[in-house]
Amino acid sequence: MPLDEAPKLVSMMGAIERAVIAELYARLEGAGFTGLSHESAAIFQFIRPGGSPVEEIARLAQATPEAVAEQVRLLAAAGYATASAGQVSLTDRGRAAAEAGLAALDEIEAGWRRALGGEGFGALAAGLARLNLRPIPG
């Protein structure tokens, strides 16, 4: 795409995603939650409060069980998770990191709400929800 053309919406959405992820992990690191990465997000995002099987996390994250198992191994080594017989659970440290991550995302969204105004933010959220729930048109 020529540099004098406006970027495509999908490019802007990707840039926003990358910026949010970078900000999220910077905030987590600043709060003392080190060793986390974008790849470990699936464990936090898709684990049930009482724990979840590796296969279920992999299916929900659209990843291989081997990739999820490797992330679990890394998170366990850092003290965020435990694994036994294919069942993954968060430790107290893991739950605290998840709570800190959710709080950081709430703060980021609050900044968007301030920047866009309530109506603009609501329209953005509603439009993205509609797009997310529909197949990509051909």
Coordinates of N, CA and C in Angstrom, one line a residue:
M1 N 0.9 -1.2 0.0 CA 0.0 0.0 0.0 C 0.9 1.2 0.0
P2 N 0.6 2.2 -0.9 CA 1.4 3.4 -0.9 C 1.3 4.2 0.4
L3 N 2.4 4.8 0.8 CA 2.4 5.5 2.1 C 1.5 6.7 2.1
D4 N 1.1 7.2 0.9 CA 0.2 8.4 0.9 C -1.3 8.0 1.0
E5 N -1.6 6.7 1.1 CA -3.0 6.3 1.3 C -3.3 6.1 2.8
A6 N -4.5 6.3 3.2 CA -4.9 6.0 4.5 C -4.8 4.5 4.8
P7 N -4.3 4.1 6.0 CA -4.2 2.7 6.3 C -5.6 2.0 6.3
K8 N -5.6 0.7 5.9 CA -6.8 -0.1 6.0 C -7.2 -0.3 7.4
L9 N -8.5 -0.4 7.6 CA -9.0 -0.6 9.0 C -8.4 -1.8 9.7
V10 N -8.2 -2.9 9.0 CA -7.6 -4.1 9.6 C -6.2 -3.8 10.0
S11 N -5.4 -3.0 9.3 CA -4.1 -2.6 9.7 C -4.1 -1.8 11.0
M12 N -5.1 -0.9 11.1 CA -5.2 -0.1 12.3 C -5.6 -0.9 13.5
M13 N -6.5 -1.9 13.3 CA -6.9 -2.8 14.4 C -5.7 -3.6 14.8
G14 N -4.9 -4.1 13.9 CA -3.7 -4.8 14.3 C -2.7 -4.0 15.1
A15 N -2.6 -2.7 14.7 CA -1.7 -1.8 15.4 C -2.2 -1.5 16.8
I16 N -3.5 -1.4 16.9 CA -4.1 -1.2 18.3 C -3.8 -2.4 19.1
E17 N -4.1 -3.6 18.6 CA -3.8 -4.8 19.3 C -2.4 -4.9 19.8
R18 N -1.4 -4.7 18.9 CA 0.0 -4.7 19.3 C 0.3 -3.7 20.4
A19 N -0.3 -2.5 20.3 CA 0.0 -1.5 21.3 C -0.6 -1.9 22.7
V20 N -1.8 -2.4 22.6 CA -2.5 -2.8 23.9 C -1.7 -3.9 24.5
I21 N -1.2 -4.9 23.8 CA -0.5 -6.0 24.3 C 0.8 -5.5 24.9
A22 N 1.5 -4.6 24.2 CA 2.8 -4.1 24.7 C 2.5 -3.3 26.0
E23 N 1.5 -2.5 26.1 CA 1.2 -1.8 27.3 C 0.8 -2.7 28.4
L24 N 0.0 -3.7 28.1 CA -0.4 -4.7 29.2 C 0.8 -5.3 29.8
Y25 N 1.7 -5.9 29.0 CA 2.8 -6.6 29.6 C 3.8 -5.6 30.2
A26 N 3.9 -4.4 29.8 CA 4.7 -3.4 30.5 C 4.1 -3.1 31.9
R27 N 2.8 -3.0 32.0 CA 2.2 -2.8 33.3 C 2.3 -4.0 34.2
L28 N 2.2 -5.2 33.6 CA 2.4 -6.4 34.5 C 3.8 -6.5 35.0
E29 N 4.7 -6.2 34.1 CA 6.2 -6.2 34.5 C 6.4 -5.2 35.6
G30 N 5.8 -4.0 35.4 CA 6.0 -2.9 36.4 C 5.4 -3.3 37.7
A31 N 4.4 -4.2 37.7 CA 3.7 -4.6 39.0 C 4.4 -5.9 39.6
G32 N 5.5 -6.3 38.9 CA 6.3 -7.4 39.5 C 6.0 -8.7 38.9
F33 N 5.1 -8.8 37.9 CA 4.7 -10.0 37.2 C 5.6 -10.2 36.0
T34 N 6.8 -10.8 36.2 CA 7.8 -11.0 35.2 C 7.6 -12.3 34.5
G35 N 8.2 -12.5 33.3 CA 8.2 -13.7 32.6 C 7.0 -14.1 31.9
L36 N 6.0 -13.1 31.7 CA 4.8 -13.4 31.0 C 5.0 -12.9 29.6
S37 N 4.2 -13.5 28.7 CA 4.3 -13.1 27.2 C 3.0 -13.3 26.6
H38 N 2.9 -12.8 25.4 CA 1.7 -12.9 24.6 C 1.3 -14.4 24.5
E39 N 2.2 -15.2 24.3 CA 2.0 -16.7 24.2 C 1.3 -17.3 25.4
S40 N 1.6 -16.7 26.6 CA 1.1 -17.2 27.8 C -0.3 -16.7 28.1
A41 N -0.8 -15.8 27.3 CA -2.1 -15.2 27.5 C -3.2 -16.3 27.4
A42 N -3.1 -17.3 26.6 CA -4.1 -18.3 26.4 C -4.4 -19.0 27.7
I43 N -3.3 -19.2 28.5 CA -3.5 -19.9 29.8 C -4.4 -19.1 30.7
F44 N -4.1 -17.8 30.8 CA -4.9 -16.9 31.6 C -6.3 -16.7 31.1
Q45 N -6.4 -16.6 29.8 CA -7.7 -16.3 29.1 C -8.7 -17.5 29.2
F46 N -8.2 -18.7 29.0 CA -9.1 -19.8 28.8 C -9.1 -20.8 30.0
I47 N -8.5 -20.5 31.1 CA -8.5 -21.5 32.2 C -9.7 -21.2 33.1
R48 N -10.3 -22.2 33.5 CA -11.5 -22.1 34.4 C -11.0 -21.9 35.8
P49 N -11.8 -21.3 36.7 CA -11.4 -21.0 38.0 C -10.8 -22.3 38.8
G50 N -11.4 -23.4 38.5 CA -10.9 -24.6 39.2 C -9.9 -25.4 38.4
G51 N -9.5 -24.9 37.3 CA -8.5 -25.5 36.4 C -9.1 -26.1 35.2
S52 N -8.3 -26.3 34.2 CA -8.8 -26.8 32.9 C -7.8 -27.8 32.3
P53 N -8.3 -28.8 31.5 CA -7.4 -29.7 30.8 C -6.6 -28.9 29.7
V54 N -5.4 -29.4 29.5 CA -4.5 -28.8 28.4 C -5.3 -28.8 27.1
E55 N -5.9 -29.9 26.8 CA -6.6 -30.0 25.5 C -7.7 -29.0 25.3
E56 N -8.4 -28.7 26.4 CA -9.5 -27.7 26.3 C -8.9 -26.3 26.1
I57 N -7.8 -26.0 26.8 CA -7.2 -24.7 26.6 C -6.7 -24.5 25.2
A58 N -6.1 -25.6 24.7 CA -5.6 -25.6 23.3 C -6.7 -25.4 22.3
R59 N -7.8 -26.1 22.5 CA -8.9 -25.9 21.5 C -9.4 -24.5 21.5
L60 N -9.6 -23.9 22.7 CA -10.2 -22.6 22.8 C -9.2 -21.5 22.3
A61 N -7.9 -21.8 22.5 CA -6.8 -20.8 22.1 C -6.5 -21.1 20.6
Q62 N -7.0 -22.1 20.0 CA -6.7 -22.5 18.6 C -5.2 -22.7 18.5
A63 N -4.6 -23.5 19.5 CA -3.2 -23.8 19.5 C -3.1 -25.3 19.7
T64 N -1.9 -25.8 19.5 CA -1.7 -27.2 19.7 C -1.6 -27.5 21.2
P65 N -1.9 -28.7 21.6 CA -1.7 -29.1 23.0 C -0.3 -29.0 23.4
E66 N 0.6 -29.3 22.4 CA 2.1 -29.2 22.7 C 2.5 -27.8 23.0
A67 N 2.0 -26.9 22.3 CA 2.3 -25.4 22.5 C 1.8 -25.0 23.8
V68 N 0.6 -25.4 24.2 CA 0.0 -25.0 25.4 C 0.7 -25.6 26.6
A69 N 1.1 -26.9 26.4 CA 1.9 -27.6 27.5 C 3.2 -26.9 27.7
E70 N 3.8 -26.4 26.7 CA 5.1 -25.7 26.8 C 4.9 -24.4 27.6
Q71 N 3.8 -23.7 27.3 CA 3.5 -22.4 28.0 C 3.2 -22.7 29.5
V72 N 2.5 -23.8 29.7 CA 2.2 -24.2 31.1 C 3.5 -24.5 31.8
R73 N 4.4 -25.2 31.2 CA 5.7 -25.5 31.8 C 6.4 -24.2 32.2
L74 N 6.5 -23.2 31.3 CA 7.1 -22.0 31.5 C 6.4 -21.2 32.7
L75 N 5.1 -21.2 32.7 CA 4.3 -20.5 33.7 C 4.5 -21.2 35.1
A76 N 4.6 -22.5 35.0 CA 4.8 -23.3 36.3 C 6.2 -23.0 36.8
A77 N 7.2 -22.9 36.0 CA 8.6 -22.6 36.4 C 8.7 -21.2 37.0
A78 N 7.8 -20.3 36.5 CA 7.8 -18.9 37.0 C 6.8 -18.7 38.2
G79 N 6.1 -19.8 38.6 CA 5.3 -19.8 39.8 C 3.8 -19.3 39.5
Y80 N 3.4 -19.3 38.3 CA 2.1 -18.8 37.9 C 1.0 -19.9 37.8
A81 N 1.5 -21.1 37.5 CA 0.5 -22.2 37.3 C 1.1 -23.5 37.8
T82 N 0.2 -24.5 37.9 CA 0.6 -25.9 38.2 C -0.1 -26.8 37.2
A83 N 0.5 -28.0 37.0 CA -0.1 -28.9 36.1 C 0.1 -30.3 36.7
S84 N -1.0 -31.1 36.7 CA -1.0 -32.4 37.2 C -2.0 -33.2 36.3
A85 N -1.5 -34.3 35.8 CA -2.3 -35.2 35.0 C -3.0 -34.5 33.9
G86 N -2.4 -33.5 33.2 CA -3.0 -32.8 32.1 C -3.9 -31.7 32.6
Q87 N -4.1 -31.5 33.8 CA -5.0 -30.5 34.4 C -4.2 -29.3 34.8
V88 N -4.5 -28.1 34.3 CA -3.8 -26.9 34.6 C -4.6 -26.0 35.6
S89 N -3.9 -25.5 36.6 CA -4.5 -24.5 37.5 C -3.6 -23.3 37.8
L90 N -4.2 -22.2 38.1 CA -3.4 -21.1 38.4 C -3.0 -21.1 39.9
T91 N -1.8 -20.7 40.2 CA -1.4 -20.5 41.6 C -2.0 -19.2 42.1
D92 N -1.7 -18.9 43.4 CA -2.1 -17.6 43.9 C -1.5 -16.5 43.1
R93 N -0.2 -16.7 42.8 CA 0.5 -15.7 42.0 C -0.1 -15.5 40.6
G94 N -0.5 -16.7 40.0 CA -1.1 -16.6 38.7 C -2.5 -15.9 38.8
R95 N -3.2 -16.1 39.8 CA -4.5 -15.4 40.0 C -4.3 -13.9 40.2
A96 N -3.3 -13.6 40.9 CA -3.0 -12.2 41.1 C -2.5 -11.5 39.8
A97 N -1.8 -12.2 39.0 CA -1.3 -11.7 37.7 C -2.6 -11.5 36.8
A98 N -3.5 -12.5 36.8 CA -4.7 -12.4 36.0 C -5.5 -11.2 36.4
E99 N -5.7 -11.0 37.7 CA -6.4 -9.8 38.2 C -5.7 -8.5 37.8
A100 N -4.4 -8.5 37.9 CA -3.7 -7.2 37.5 C -3.8 -7.0 36.0
G101 N -3.8 -8.1 35.2 CA -4.0 -7.9 33.8 C -5.4 -7.4 33.4
L102 N -6.4 -7.9 34.1 CA -7.8 -7.4 33.8 C -7.9 -6.0 34.3
A103 N -7.3 -5.6 35.4 CA -7.4 -4.2 35.9 C -6.7 -3.3 34.8
A104 N -5.5 -3.7 34.3 CA -4.8 -2.9 33.3 C -5.6 -2.8 32.1
L105 N -6.3 -3.8 31.6 CA -7.1 -3.7 30.4 C -8.3 -2.8 30.7
D106 N -8.9 -2.8 31.9 CA -10.0 -1.9 32.2 C -9.5 -0.4 32.2
E107 N -8.2 -0.2 32.7 CA -7.7 1.2 32.6 C -7.4 1.6 31.2
I108 N -6.9 0.7 30.3 CA -6.7 1.0 28.9 C -8.0 1.4 28.3
E109 N -9.1 0.6 28.5 CA -10.4 0.9 27.9 C -11.0 2.2 28.4
A110 N -10.7 2.5 29.7 CA -11.2 3.7 30.3 C -10.5 4.9 29.5
G111 N -9.3 4.8 29.2 CA -8.6 5.8 28.4 C -9.2 6.0 27.0
W112 N -9.6 4.8 26.4 CA -10.3 4.9 25.1 C -11.6 5.6 25.3
R113 N -12.4 5.3 26.4 CA -13.7 5.9 26.6 C -13.5 7.5 26.7
R114 N -12.4 7.9 27.4 CA -12.2 9.3 27.6 C -11.9 9.9 26.2
A115 N -11.1 9.2 25.4 CA -10.6 9.8 24.1 C -11.8 9.8 23.1
L116 N -12.7 8.8 23.2 CA -13.7 8.8 22.2 C -15.1 9.4 22.6
G117 N -15.2 9.6 24.0 CA -16.5 9.9 24.5 C -17.3 8.7 24.7
G118 N -18.3 8.8 25.6 CA -19.2 7.6 25.8 C -19.9 7.1 24.6
E119 N -20.4 8.0 23.8 CA -21.2 7.6 22.6 C -20.2 6.9 21.6
G120 N -19.1 7.6 21.4 CA -18.1 7.0 20.4 C -17.6 5.7 20.8
F121 N -17.3 5.5 22.1 CA -16.8 4.3 22.6 C -17.9 3.2 22.5
G122 N -19.1 3.5 22.9 CA -20.2 2.6 22.8 C -20.4 2.1 21.3
A123 N -20.3 3.1 20.4 CA -20.5 2.7 19.0 C -19.4 1.8 18.5
L124 N -18.1 2.1 18.9 CA -17.0 1.3 18.6 C -17.2 -0.1 19.1
A125 N -17.5 -0.2 20.4 CA -17.7 -1.6 21.0 C -18.8 -2.3 20.4
A126 N -19.9 -1.7 20.1 CA -21.0 -2.4 19.5 C -20.7 -2.8 18.1
G127 N -20.0 -2.0 17.3 CA -19.6 -2.4 15.9 C -18.6 -3.6 15.9
L128 N -17.7 -3.5 16.8 CA -16.7 -4.6 16.9 C -17.4 -5.9 17.3
A129 N -18.3 -5.8 18.3 CA -19.1 -7.0 18.7 C -19.9 -7.6 17.5
R130 N -20.5 -6.7 16.8 CA -21.3 -7.3 15.6 C -20.3 -8.0 14.6
L131 N -19.2 -7.4 14.3 CA -18.2 -8.0 13.4 C -17.7 -9.3 14.0
N132 N -17.4 -9.3 15.2 CA -16.9 -10.5 15.9 C -17.8 -11.7 15.9
L133 N -19.1 -11.4 15.9 CA -20.1 -12.5 15.9 C -20.6 -13.0 14.6
R134 N -20.1 -12.4 13.5 CA -20.5 -12.7 12.2 C -19.3 -13.3 11.4
P135 N -19.6 -14.2 10.4 CA -18.5 -14.7 9.6 C -18.0 -13.5 8.7
I136 N -16.8 -13.6 8.3 CA -16.2 -12.5 7.4 C -16.9 -12.6 6.1
P137 N -17.5 -11.5 5.7 CA -18.3 -11.5 4.4 C -17.3 -11.7 3.2
G138 N -17.8 -12.3 2.2 CA -17.0 -12.7 1.0 C -17.2 -11.7 -0.1

